[in-house]
Short mmCIF file of C-alpha atoms in Angstrom, two decimals:
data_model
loop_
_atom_site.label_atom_id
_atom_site.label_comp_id
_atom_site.label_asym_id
_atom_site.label_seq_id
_atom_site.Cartn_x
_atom_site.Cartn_y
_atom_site.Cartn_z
CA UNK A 1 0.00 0.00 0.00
CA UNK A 2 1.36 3.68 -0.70
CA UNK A 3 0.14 6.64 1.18
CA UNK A 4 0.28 9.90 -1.22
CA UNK A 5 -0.77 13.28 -0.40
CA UNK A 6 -0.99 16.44 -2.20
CA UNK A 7 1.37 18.77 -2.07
CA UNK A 8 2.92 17.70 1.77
CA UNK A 9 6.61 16.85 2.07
CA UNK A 10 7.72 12.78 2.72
CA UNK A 11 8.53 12.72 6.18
CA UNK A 12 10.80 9.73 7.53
CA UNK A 13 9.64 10.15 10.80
CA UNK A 14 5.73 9.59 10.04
CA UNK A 15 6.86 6.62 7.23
CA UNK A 16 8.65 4.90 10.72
CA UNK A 17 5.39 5.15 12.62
CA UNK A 18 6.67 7.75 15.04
CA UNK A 19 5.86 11.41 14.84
CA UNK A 20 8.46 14.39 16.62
CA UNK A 21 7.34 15.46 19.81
CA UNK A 22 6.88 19.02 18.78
CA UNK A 23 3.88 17.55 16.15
CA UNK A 24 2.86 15.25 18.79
CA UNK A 25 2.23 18.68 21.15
CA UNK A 26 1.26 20.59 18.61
CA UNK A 27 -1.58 18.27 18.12
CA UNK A 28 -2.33 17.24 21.62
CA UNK A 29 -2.74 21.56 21.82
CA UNK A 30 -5.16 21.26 19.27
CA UNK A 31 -7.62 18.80 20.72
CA UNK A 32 -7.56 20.49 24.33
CA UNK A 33 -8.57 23.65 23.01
CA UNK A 34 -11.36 21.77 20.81
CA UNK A 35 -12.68 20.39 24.23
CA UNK A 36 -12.36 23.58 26.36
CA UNK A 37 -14.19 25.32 23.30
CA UNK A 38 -16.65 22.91 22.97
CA UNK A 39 -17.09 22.83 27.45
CA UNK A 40 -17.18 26.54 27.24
CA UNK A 41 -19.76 26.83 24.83
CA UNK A 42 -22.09 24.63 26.65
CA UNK A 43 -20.88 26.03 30.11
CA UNK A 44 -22.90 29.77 28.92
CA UNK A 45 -25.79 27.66 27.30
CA UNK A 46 -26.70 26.04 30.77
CA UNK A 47 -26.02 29.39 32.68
CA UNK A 48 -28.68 30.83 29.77
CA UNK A 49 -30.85 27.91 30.27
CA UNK A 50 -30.64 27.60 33.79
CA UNK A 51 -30.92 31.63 35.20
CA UNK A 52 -32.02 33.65 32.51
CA UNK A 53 -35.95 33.86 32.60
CA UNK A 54 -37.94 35.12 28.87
CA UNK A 55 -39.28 37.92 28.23
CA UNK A 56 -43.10 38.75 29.80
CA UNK A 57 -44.77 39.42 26.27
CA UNK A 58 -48.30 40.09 26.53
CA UNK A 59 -51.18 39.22 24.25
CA UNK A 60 -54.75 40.82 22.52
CA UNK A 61 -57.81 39.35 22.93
CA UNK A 62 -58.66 38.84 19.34
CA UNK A 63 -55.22 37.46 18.01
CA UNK A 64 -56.18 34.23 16.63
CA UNK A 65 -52.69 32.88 16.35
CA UNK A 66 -52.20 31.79 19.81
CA UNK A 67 -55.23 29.99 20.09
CA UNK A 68 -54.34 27.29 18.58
CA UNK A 69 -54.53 23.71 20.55
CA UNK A 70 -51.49 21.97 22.49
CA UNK A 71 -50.97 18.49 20.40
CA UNK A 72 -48.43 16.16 20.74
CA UNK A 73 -44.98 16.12 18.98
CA UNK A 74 -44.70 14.63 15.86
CA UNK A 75 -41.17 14.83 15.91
CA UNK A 76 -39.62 14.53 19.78
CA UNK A 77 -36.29 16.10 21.14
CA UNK A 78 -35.04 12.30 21.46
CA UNK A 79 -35.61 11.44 18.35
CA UNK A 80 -34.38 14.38 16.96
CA UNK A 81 -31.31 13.73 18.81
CA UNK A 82 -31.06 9.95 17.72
CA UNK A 83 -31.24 11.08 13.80
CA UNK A 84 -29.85 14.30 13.86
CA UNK A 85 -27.13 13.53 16.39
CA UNK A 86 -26.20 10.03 16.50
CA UNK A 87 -27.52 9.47 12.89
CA UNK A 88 -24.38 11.89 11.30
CA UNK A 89 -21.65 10.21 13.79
CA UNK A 90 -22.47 7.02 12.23
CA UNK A 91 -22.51 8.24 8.99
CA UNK A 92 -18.97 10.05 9.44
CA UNK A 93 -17.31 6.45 10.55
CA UNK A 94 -19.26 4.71 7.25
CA UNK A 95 -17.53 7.90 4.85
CA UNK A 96 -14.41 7.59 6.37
CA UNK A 97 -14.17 3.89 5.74
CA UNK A 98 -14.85 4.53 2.05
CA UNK A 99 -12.55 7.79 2.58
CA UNK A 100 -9.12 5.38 3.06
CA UNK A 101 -9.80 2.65 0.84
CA UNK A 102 -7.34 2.37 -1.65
CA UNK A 103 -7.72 3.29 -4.92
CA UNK A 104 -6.04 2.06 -7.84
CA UNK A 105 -3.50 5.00 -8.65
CA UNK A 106 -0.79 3.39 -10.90
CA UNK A 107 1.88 3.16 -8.32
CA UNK A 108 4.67 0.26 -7.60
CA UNK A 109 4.99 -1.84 -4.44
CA UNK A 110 4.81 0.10 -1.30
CA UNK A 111 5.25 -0.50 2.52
CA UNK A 112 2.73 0.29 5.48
CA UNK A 113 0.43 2.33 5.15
CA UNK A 114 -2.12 0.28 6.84
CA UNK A 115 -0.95 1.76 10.16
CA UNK A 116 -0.90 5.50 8.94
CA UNK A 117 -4.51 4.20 7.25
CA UNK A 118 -5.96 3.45 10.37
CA UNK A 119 -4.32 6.59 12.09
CA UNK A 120 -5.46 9.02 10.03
CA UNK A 121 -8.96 7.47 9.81
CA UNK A 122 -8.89 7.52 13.80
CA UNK A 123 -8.03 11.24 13.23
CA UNK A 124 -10.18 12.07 10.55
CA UNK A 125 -13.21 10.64 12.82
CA UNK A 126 -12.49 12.68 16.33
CA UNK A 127 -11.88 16.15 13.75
CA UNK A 128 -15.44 15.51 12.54
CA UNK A 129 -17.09 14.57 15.59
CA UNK A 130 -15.59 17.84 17.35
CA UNK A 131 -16.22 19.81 14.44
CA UNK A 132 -19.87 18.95 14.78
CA UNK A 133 -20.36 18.86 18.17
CA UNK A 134 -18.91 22.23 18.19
CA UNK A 135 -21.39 23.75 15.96
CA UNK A 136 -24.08 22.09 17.87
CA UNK A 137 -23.15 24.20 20.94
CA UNK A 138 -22.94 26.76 19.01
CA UNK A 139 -26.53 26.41 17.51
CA UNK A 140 -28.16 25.60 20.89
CA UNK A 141 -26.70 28.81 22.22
CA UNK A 142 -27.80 31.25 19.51
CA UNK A 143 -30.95 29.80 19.71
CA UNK A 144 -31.49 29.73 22.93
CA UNK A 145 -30.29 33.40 23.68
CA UNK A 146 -32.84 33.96 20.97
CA UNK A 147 -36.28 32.24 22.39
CA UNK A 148 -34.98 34.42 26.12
CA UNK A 149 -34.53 37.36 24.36
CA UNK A 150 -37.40 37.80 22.68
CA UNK A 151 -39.79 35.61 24.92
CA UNK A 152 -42.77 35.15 21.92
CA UNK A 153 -45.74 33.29 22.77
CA UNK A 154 -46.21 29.80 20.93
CA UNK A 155 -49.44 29.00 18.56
CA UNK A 156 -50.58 27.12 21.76
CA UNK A 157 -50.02 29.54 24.62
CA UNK A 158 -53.71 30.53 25.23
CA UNK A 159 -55.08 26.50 25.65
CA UNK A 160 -52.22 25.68 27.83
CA UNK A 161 -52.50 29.29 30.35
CA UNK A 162 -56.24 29.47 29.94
CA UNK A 163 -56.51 33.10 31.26
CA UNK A 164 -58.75 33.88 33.52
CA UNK A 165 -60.69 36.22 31.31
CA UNK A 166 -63.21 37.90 33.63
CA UNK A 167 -59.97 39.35 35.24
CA UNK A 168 -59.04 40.73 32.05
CA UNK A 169 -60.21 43.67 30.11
CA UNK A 170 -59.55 43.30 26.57
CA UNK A 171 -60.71 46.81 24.92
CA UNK A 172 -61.02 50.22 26.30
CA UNK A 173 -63.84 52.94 25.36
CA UNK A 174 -62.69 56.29 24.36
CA UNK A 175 -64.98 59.11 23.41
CA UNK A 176 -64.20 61.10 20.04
CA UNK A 177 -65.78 63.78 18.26
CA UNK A 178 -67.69 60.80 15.84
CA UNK A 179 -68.88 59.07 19.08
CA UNK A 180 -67.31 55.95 20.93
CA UNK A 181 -64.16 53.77 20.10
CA UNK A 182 -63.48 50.66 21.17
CA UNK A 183 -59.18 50.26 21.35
CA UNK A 184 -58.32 46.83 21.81
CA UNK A 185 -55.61 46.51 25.18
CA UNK A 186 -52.23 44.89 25.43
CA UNK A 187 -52.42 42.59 28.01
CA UNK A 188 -49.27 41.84 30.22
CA UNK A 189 -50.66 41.30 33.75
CA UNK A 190 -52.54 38.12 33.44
CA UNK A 191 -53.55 34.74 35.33
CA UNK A 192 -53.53 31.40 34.16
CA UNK A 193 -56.22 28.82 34.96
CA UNK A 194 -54.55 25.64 34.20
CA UNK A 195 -52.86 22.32 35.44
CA UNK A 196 -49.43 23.19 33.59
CA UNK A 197 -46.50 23.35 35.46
CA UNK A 198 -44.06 26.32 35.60
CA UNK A 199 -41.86 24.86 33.50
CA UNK A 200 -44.47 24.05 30.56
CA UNK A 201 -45.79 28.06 31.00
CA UNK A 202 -42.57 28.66 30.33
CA UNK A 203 -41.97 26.87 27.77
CA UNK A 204 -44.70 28.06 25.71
CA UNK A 205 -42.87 31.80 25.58
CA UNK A 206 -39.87 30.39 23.90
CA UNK A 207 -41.12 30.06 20.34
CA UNK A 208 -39.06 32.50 18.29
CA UNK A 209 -36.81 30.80 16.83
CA UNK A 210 -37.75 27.04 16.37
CA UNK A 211 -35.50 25.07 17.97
CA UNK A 212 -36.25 22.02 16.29
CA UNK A 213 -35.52 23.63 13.06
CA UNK A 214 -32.28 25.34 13.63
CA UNK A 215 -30.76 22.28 14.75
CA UNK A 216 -31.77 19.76 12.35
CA UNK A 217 -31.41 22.44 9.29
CA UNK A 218 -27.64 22.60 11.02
CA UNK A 219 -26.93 18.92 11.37
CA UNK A 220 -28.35 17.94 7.38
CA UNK A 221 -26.79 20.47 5.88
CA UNK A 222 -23.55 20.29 7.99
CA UNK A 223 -24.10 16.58 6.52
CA UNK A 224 -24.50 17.86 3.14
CA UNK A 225 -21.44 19.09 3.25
CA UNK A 226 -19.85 16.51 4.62
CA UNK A 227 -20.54 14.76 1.61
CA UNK A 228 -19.98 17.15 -0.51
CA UNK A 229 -16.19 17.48 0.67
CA UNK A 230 -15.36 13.68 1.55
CA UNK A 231 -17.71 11.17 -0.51
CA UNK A 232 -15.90 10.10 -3.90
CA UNK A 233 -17.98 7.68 -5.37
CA UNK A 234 -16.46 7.28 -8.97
CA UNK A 235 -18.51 4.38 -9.95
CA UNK A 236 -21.69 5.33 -8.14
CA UNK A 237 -22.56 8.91 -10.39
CA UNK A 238 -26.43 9.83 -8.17
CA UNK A 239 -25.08 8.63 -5.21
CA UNK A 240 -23.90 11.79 -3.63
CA UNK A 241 -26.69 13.88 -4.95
CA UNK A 242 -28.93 11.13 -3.38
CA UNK A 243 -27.68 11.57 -0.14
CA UNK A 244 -27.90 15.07 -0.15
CA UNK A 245 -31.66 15.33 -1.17
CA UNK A 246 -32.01 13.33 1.44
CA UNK A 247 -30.50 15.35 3.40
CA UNK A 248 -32.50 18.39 2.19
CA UNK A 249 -35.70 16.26 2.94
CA UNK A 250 -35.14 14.98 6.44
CA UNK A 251 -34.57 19.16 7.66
CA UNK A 252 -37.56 20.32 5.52
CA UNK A 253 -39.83 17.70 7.13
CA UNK A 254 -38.70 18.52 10.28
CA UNK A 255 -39.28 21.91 9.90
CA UNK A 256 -42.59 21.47 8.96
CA UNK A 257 -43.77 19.14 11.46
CA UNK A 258 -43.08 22.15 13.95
CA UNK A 259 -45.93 24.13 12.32
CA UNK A 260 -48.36 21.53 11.72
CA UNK A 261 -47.95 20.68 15.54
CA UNK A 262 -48.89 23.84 16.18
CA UNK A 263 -45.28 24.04 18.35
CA UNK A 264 -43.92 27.64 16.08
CA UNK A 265 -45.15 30.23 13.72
CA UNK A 266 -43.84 29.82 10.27
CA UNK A 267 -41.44 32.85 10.84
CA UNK A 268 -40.25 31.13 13.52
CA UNK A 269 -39.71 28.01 11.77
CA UNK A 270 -38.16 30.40 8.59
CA UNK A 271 -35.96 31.96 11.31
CA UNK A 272 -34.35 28.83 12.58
CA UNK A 273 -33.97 27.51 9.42
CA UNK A 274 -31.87 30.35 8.51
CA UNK A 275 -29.70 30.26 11.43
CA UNK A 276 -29.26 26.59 11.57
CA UNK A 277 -28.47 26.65 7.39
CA UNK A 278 -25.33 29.76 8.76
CA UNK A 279 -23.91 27.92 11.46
CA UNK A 280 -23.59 24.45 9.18
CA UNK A 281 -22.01 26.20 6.12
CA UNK A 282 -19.88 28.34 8.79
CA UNK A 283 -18.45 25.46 10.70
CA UNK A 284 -18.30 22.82 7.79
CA UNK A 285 -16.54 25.57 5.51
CA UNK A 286 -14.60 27.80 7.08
CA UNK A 287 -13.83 26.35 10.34
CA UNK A 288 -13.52 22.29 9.08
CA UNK A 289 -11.15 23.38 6.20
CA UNK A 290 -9.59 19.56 7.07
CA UNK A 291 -12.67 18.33 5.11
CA UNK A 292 -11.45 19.63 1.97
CA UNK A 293 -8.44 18.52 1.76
CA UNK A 294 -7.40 14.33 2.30
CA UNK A 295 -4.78 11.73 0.82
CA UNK A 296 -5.27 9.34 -1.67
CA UNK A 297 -4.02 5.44 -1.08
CA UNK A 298 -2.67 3.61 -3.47
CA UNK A 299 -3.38 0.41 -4.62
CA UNK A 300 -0.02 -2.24 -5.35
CA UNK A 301 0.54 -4.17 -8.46
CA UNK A 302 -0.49 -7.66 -6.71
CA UNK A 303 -3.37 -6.04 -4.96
CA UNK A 304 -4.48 -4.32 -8.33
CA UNK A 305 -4.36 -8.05 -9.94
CA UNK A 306 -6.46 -9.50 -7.25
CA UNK A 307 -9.10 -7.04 -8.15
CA UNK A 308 -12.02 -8.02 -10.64
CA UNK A 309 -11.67 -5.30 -12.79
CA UNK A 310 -8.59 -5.07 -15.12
CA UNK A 311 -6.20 -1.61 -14.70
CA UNK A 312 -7.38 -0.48 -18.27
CA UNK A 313 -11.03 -0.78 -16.91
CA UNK A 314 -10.66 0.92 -13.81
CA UNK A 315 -12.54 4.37 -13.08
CA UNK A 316 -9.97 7.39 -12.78
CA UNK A 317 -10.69 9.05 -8.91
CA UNK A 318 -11.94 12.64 -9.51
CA UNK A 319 -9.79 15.15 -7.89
CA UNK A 320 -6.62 12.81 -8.16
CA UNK A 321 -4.06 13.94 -11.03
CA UNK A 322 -0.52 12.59 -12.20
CA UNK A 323 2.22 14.67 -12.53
CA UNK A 324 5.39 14.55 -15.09
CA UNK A 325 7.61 13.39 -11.97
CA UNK A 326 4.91 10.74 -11.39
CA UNK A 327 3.59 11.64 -8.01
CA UNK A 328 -0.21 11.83 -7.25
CA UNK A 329 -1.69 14.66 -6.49
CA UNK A 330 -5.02 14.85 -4.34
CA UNK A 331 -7.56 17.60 -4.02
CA UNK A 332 -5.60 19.61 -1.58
CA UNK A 333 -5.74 22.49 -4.19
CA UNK A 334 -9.02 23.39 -4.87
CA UNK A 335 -8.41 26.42 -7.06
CA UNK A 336 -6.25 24.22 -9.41
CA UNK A 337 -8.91 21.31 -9.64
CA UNK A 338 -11.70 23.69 -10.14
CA UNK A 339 -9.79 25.47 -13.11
CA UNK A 340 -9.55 21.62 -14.48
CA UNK A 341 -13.17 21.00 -14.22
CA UNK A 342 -13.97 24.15 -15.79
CA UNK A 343 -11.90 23.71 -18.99
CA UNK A 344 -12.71 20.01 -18.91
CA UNK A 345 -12.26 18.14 -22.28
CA UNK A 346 -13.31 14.56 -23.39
CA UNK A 347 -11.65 11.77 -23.24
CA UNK A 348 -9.23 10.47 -25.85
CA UNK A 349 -6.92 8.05 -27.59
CA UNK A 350 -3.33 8.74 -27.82
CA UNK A 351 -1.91 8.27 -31.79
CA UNK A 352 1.10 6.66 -30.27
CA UNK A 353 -0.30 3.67 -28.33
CA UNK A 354 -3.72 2.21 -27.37
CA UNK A 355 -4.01 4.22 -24.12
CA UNK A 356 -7.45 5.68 -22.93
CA UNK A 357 -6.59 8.84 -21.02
CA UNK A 358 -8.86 10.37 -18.45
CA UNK A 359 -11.11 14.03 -19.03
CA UNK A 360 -8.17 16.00 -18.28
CA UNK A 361 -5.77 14.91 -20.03
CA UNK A 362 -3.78 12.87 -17.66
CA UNK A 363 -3.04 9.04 -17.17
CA UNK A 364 -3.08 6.85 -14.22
CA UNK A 365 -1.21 3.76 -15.69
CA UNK A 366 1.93 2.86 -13.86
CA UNK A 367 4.75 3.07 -16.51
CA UNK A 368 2.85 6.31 -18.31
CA UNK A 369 2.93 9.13 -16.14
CA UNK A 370 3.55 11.94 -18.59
CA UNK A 371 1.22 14.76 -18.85
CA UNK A 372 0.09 14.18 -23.07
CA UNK A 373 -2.65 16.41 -24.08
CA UNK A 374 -5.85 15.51 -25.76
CA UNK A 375 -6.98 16.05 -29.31
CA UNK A 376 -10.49 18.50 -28.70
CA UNK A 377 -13.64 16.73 -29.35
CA UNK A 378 -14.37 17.81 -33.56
CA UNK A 379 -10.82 18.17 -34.63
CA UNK A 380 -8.23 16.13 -35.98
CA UNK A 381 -4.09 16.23 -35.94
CA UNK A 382 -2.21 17.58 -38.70
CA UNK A 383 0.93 15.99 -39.78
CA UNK A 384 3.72 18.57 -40.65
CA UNK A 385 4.32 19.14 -44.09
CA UNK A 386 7.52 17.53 -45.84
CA UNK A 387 9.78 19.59 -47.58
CA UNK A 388 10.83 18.36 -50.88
CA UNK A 389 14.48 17.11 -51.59
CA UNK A 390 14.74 19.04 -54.39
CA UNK A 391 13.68 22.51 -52.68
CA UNK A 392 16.09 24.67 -52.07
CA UNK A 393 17.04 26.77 -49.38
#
């Protein structure tokens, strides 16, 4: 097996299995200050949770979008949390697997990589898990100093409080020069008349914006991402866009369900969505910039024969490119493979030999590993033209 990546440098240290301490602490750095982000961000959500009260908003009389009755959820936090939180963790160790398989690359016998296989998988997993535990904190916080700041009453608030309306006086007469007016009052200082606990009164002033929705519109398209950055599937064309309308479909039924429960006003529901769709695309793209970039692995000649598809037949790996020295390039430069997908050509036969080269131009057989440029779909080589022997000079 061979190990190649991009554009880093061999190092003999890493090829022996042992890393320099400095790298070693560098890393170990790295992963406490992931924790003590990840502990601090969840330290000021429970302190927000736990002591900060919502805001006392009031009501009218007449507004008929609080009336609305107190059903069930279709959706429940712990589900929520086994599909939207447990659901992507899987789904990260399944990627990764297919991540650091080897691919067939055109490359002679090697030594182990297994090991540095199985370490950078290890490393690859604990990255993404932080990563997206990270940006759940993050999304429970925002979302939570939301619902206390702005303490709006849920679509159910006036079955579960049940006001005690002779208490209340809904409109106030005024006299004007046409006669009477009747101005409907803002109420603030109310009773309820119900068995719900503190808690669920509570509870039913924290409905701007939707929970439910900011965090599963983070973790699906944090997943669509995910996929986005890590999933080659060469062989498999409408898998990845599959997965990702899945994706798409999972969030936008969630979101839903919070407004035919009754749980959230639509703008609520839009407003979670919105902040759950920034926090994904901020932590999976500029934060986890480790997504983006990964090595490719190498099959060896005896492992290539063992395969059941001949080298000749063999898909070329998107994002992987040979160079004239013969080394592999992965997608560790994204401006350089996006310039090669834009001025993409089709694939051709060399006049010289039998070869099939790949869309851009390059070859991923072992003894050919010179760059050879394709003839442009619609037009056709011309030969130089021979001088004759008795032209003279």
């Amino acid at each position: 097996m061979d190990k190649l990546g991009g554009t880093t440098k061999p190092n003999h240290d890493v090829e022996k299995g042992t890393q320099p301490k400095k790298s070693k602490r560098r890393h170990l750095l790295n992963h406490v200050f992931d924790i003590l982000a990840i502990a601090a961000t969840c330290l000021v959500f429970a302190l927000i949770y736990l002591l900060i009260k919502p805001v006392q908003k009031g009501f009218f009389c007449d507004d008929t979008s609080i009336r609305y009755p107190n059903k069930p959820d279709t959706i429940p936090m712990w589900l929520l949390g086994v599909y939207g939180g447990v659901g992507p963790v899987i789904i990260f160790c399944i990627v990764e697997i297919w991540v650091v398989r080897p691919f067939h690359c055109g490359r002679g016998p090697s030594k182990n990589s297994l090991k540095q296989r199985q370490v950078d998988y290890l490393k690859t997993i604990f990255q993404s898990i932080f990563l997206f535990i990270l940006g759940i904190a993050i999304c429970f916080l925002i979302t939570e100093v939301g619902k206390r700041t702005i303490g709006r009453l849920r679509p159910y608030y006036l079955s579960i409080c049940n006001p005690v309306w002779s208490n209340i006086q809904c409109t106030q007469t005024i006299s004007t020069a046409s006669g009477s007016l009747n101005i409907p009052l803002y109420i603030t200082d109310h009773n309820c008349n119900s068995t719900a606990t503190a808690t669920q009164l509570q509870e039913a002033r924290l409905s701007f914006p939707s929970g439910h929705s900011s965090y599963s519109t983070y973790a699906f398209v944090f997943l669509f991402v995910y996929f986005e950055a890590r999933l080659v599937c060469p062989n498999i064309q409408f898998l990845k866009p599959f997965l990702q309308c899945i994706c798409i479909a999972i969030a936008f039924f969630t979101c839903l369900s919070r407004i035919t429960d009754f749980k959230h006003h639509p703008t609520d529901v839009i407003g979670g969505a919105i902040l759950g769709f920034s926090i994904a695309v901020f932590t999976a793209v500029r934060i986890g910039t480790y997504l983006w970039s990964f090595s490719v692995y190498c099959e060896t000649e005896d492992e290539t024969e063992k395969d059941r598809l001949p080298k000749e037949e063999r898909v070329p790996v998107p994002g992987i490119e040979t160079k004239q020295s013969g080394a592999l390039r992965s997608n560790d430069n994204i401006e350089l493979e996006s310039f090669h997908h834009k001025h993409r050509l089709p694939a051709t036969r060399s006049l010289y030999d039998n070869q099939l080269h790949n869309e851009n131009g390059y070859t991923m057989r072992p003894h050919h590993r010179t760059i050879l440029h394709p003839i442009p779909a619609g037009a056709r080589r011309i030969a130089p033209e021979r001088t004759s022997d008795n032209s003279t000079a």
